[in-house]
Coordinates of N, CA, C and O in Angstrom, one line a residue:
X872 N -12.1 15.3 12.0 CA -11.4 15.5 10.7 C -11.9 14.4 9.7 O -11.7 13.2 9.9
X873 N -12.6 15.0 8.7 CA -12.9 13.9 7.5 C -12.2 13.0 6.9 O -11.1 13.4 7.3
X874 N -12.0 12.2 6.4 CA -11.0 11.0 5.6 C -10.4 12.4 4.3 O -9.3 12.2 3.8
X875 N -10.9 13.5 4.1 CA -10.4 14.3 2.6 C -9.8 15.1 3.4 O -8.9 15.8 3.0
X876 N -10.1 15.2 4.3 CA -9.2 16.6 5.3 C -7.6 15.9 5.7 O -6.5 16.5 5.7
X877 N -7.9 14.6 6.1 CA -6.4 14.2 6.4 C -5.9 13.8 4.8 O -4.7 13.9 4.6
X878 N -6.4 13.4 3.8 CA -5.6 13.6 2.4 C -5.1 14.7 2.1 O -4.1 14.7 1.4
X879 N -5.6 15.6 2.4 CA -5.7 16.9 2.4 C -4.0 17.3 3.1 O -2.9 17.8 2.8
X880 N -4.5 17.0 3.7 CA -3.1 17.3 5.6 C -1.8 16.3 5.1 O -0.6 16.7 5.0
X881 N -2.2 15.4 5.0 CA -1.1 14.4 4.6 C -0.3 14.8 3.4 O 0.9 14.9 3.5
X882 N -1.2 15.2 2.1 CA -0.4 15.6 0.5 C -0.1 17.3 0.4 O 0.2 17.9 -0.6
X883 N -0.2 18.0 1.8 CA 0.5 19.4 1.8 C 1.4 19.0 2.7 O 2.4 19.7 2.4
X884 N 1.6 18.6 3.2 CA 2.8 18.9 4.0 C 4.2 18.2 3.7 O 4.3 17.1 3.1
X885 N 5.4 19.0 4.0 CA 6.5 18.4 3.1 C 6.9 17.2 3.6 O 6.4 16.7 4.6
X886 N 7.8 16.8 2.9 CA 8.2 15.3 3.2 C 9.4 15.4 4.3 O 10.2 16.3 4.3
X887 N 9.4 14.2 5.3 CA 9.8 14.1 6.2 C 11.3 13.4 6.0 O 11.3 12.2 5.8
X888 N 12.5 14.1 6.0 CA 13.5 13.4 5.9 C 14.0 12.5 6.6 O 14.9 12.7 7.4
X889 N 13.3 10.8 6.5 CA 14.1 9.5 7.1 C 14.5 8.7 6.7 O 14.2 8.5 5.5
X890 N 15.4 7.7 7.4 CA 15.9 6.5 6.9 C 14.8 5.7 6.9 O 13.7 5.9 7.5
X891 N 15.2 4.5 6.1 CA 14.1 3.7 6.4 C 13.7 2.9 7.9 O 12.6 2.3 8.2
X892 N 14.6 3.0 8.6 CA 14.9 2.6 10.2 C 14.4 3.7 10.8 O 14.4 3.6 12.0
X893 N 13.8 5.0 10.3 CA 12.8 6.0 11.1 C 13.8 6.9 11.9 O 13.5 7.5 12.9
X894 N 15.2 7.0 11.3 CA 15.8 7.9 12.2 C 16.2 9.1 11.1 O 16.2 8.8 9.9
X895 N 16.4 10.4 11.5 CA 16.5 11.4 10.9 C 17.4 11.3 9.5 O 17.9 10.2 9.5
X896 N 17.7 11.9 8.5 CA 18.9 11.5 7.3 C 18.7 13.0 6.4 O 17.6 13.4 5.9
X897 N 19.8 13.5 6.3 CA 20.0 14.3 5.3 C 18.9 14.8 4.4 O 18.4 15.9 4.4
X898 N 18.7 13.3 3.5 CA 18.3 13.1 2.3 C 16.6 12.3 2.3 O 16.3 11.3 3.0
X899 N 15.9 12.7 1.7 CA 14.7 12.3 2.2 C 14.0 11.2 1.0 O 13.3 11.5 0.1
X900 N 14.4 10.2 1.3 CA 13.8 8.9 0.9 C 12.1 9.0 0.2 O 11.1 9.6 0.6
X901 N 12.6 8.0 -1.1 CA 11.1 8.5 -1.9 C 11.0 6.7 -1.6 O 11.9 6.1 -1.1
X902 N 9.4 5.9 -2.1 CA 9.1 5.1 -2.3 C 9.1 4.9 -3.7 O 8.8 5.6 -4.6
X903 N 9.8 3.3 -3.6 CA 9.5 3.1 -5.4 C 9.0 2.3 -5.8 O 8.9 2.1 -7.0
X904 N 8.5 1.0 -4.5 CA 8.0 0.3 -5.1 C 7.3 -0.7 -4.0 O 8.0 -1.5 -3.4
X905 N 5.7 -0.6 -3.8 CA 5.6 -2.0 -3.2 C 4.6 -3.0 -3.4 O 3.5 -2.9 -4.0
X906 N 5.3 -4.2 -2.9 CA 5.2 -5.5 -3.2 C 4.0 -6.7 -2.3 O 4.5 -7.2 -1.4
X907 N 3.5 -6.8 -2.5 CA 2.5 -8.0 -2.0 C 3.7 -9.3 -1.0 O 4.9 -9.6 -1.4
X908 N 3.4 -9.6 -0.2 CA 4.4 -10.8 0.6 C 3.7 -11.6 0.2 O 2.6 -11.3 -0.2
X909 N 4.3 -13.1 0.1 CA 3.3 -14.3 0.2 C 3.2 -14.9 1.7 O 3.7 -15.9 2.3
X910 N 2.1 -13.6 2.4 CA 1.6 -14.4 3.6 C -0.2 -14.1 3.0 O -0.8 -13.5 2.1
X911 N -0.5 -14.7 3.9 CA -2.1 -14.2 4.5 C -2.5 -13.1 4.3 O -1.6 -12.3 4.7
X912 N -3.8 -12.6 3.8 CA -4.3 -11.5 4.2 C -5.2 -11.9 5.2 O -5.9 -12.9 5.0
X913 N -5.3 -11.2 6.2 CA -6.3 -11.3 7.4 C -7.5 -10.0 7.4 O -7.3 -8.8 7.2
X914 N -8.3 -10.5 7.7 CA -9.8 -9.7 7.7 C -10.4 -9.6 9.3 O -10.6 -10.6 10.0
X915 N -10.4 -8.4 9.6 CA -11.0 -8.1 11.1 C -12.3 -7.7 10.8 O -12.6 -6.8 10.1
X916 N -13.2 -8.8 11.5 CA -14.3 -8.7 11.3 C -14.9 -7.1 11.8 O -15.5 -6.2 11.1
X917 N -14.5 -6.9 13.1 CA -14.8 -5.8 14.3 C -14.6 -4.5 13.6 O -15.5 -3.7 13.2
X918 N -13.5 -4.6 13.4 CA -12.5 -3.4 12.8 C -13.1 -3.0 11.3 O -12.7 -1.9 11.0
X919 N -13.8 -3.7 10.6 CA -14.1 -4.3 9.3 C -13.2 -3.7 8.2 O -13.5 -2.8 7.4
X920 N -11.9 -4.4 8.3 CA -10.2 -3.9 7.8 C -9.8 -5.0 7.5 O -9.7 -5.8 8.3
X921 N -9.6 -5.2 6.3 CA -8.4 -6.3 5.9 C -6.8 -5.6 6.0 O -6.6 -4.4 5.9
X922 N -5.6 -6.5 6.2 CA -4.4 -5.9 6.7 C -3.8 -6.9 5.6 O -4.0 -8.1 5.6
X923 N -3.0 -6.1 4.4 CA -2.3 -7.6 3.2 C -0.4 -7.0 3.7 O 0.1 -5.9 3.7
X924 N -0.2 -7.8 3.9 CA 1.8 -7.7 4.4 C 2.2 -7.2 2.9 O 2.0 -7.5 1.8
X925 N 2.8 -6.6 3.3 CA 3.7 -5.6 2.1 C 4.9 -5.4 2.2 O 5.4 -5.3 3.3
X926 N 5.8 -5.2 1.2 CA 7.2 -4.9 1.3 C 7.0 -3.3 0.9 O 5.9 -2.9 0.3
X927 N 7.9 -2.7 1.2 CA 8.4 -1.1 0.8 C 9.5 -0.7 0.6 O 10.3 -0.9 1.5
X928 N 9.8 -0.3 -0.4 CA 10.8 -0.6 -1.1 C 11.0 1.0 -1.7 O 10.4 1.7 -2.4
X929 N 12.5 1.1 -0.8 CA 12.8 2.8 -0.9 C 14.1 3.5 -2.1 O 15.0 2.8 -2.6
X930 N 13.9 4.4 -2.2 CA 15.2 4.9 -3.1 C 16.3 4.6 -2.9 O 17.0 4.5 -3.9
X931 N 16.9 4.2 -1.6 CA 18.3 4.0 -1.1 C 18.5 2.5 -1.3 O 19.6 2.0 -1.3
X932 N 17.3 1.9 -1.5 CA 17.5 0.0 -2.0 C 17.1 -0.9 -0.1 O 16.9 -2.1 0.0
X933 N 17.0 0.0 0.7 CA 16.1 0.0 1.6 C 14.9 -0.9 1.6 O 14.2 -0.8 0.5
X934 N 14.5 -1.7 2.3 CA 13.1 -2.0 2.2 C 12.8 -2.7 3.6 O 13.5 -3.3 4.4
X935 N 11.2 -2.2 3.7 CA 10.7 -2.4 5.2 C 9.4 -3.5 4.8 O 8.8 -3.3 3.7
X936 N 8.8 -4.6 6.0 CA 7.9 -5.0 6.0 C 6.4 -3.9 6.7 O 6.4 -3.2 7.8
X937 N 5.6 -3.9 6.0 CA 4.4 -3.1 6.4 C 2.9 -3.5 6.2 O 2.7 -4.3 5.4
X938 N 2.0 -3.1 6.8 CA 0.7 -3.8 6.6 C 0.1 -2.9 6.0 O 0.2 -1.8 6.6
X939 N -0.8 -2.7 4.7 CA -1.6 -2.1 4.2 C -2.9 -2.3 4.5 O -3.5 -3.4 4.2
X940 N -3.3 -1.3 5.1 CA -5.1 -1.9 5.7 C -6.1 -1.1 4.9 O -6.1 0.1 4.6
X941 N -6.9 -2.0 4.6 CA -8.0 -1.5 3.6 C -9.2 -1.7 3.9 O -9.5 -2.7 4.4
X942 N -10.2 -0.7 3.6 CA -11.5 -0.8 3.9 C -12.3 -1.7 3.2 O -12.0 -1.7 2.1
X943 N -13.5 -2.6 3.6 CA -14.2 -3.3 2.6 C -14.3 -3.2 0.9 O -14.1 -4.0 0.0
X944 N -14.6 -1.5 1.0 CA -14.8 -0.3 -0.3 C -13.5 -1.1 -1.5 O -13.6 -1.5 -2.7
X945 N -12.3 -1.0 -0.5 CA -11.1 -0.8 -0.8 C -10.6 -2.0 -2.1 O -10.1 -2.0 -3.3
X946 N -11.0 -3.2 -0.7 CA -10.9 -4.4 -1.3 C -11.5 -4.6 -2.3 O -10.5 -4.6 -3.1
X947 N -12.2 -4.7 -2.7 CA -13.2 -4.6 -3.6 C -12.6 -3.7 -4.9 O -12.7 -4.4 -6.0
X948 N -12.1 -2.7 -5.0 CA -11.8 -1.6 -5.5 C -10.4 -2.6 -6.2 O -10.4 -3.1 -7.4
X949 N -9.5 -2.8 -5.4 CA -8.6 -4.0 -5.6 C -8.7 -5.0 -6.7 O -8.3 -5.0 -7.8
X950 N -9.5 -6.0 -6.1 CA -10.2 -7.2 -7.1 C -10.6 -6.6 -8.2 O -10.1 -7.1 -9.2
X951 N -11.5 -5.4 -8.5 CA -11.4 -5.0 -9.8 C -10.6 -4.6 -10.8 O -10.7 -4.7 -12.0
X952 N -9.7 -3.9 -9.9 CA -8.8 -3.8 -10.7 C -7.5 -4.9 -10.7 O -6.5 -4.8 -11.5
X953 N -7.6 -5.7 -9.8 CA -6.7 -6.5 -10.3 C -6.7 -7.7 -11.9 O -5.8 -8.0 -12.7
X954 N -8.6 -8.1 -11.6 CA -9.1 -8.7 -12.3 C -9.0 -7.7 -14.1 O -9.0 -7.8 -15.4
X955 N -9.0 -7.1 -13.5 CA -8.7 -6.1 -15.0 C -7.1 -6.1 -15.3 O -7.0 -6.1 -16.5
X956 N -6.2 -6.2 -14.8 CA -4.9 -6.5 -15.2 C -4.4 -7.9 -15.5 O -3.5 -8.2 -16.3
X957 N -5.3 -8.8 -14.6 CA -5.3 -10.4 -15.2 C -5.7 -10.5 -16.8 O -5.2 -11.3 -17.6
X958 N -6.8 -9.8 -17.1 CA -7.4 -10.2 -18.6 C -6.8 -9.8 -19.3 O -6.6 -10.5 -20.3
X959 N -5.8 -8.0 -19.4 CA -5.1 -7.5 -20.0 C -3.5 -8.2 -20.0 O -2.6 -7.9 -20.8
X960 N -3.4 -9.1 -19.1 CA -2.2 -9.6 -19.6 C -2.5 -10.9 -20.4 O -1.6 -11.4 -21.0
X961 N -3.8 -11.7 -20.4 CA -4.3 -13.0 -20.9 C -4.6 -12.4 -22.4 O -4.7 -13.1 -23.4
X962 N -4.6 -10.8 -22.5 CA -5.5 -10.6 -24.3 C -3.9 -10.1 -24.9 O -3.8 -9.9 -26.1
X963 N -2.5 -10.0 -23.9 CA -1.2 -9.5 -24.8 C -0.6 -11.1 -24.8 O 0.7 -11.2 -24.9
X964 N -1.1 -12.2 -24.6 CA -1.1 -13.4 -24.9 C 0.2 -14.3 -24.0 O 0.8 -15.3 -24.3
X965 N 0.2 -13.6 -22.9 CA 1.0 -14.1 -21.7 C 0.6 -15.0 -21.0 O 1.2 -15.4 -20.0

């Protein structure tokens, strides 16, 4: 299965009603927001994956620790646009 076939698989199929503790719930929890931790990001050489600690932050006010792992491509992808949000807040004079 290609990387577009599981985007693919993943954005059709319906959403899974849980808590944020992974047990079944009524009501099916959206994400609304996540957050960078102030730890380390670690880079697996082998794996060639960086892993940056994240908060997740759910509709119910819920929030879980998680690792977002990113491809070299990724990172990179990142820095660009981060660096483009840094200048855009230095040119509204913040």
């Amino acid at each position: 299965m290609t990387p577009a076939d599981r985007r693919r698989t993943v954005a059709e199929s319906a959403p899974i009603p849980l808590t944020a503790c992974g047990t079944p719930s009524p009501q099916v929890l959206r994400v609304t927001q996540e957050a960078p931790q102030r730890r380390d990001v670690r880079y697996d050489s082998r794996a060639e994956q960086a892993a940056l600690p994240v908060e997740i932050h759910y509709s119910d006010g819920t929030a879980l620790e998680a690792l977002l792992i990113l491809t070299p491509g990724q990172v990179e992808l990142f820095r660009i646009k981060l660096d483009q949000a840094i200048a855009q807040r230095r040119e509204s004079g913040r």
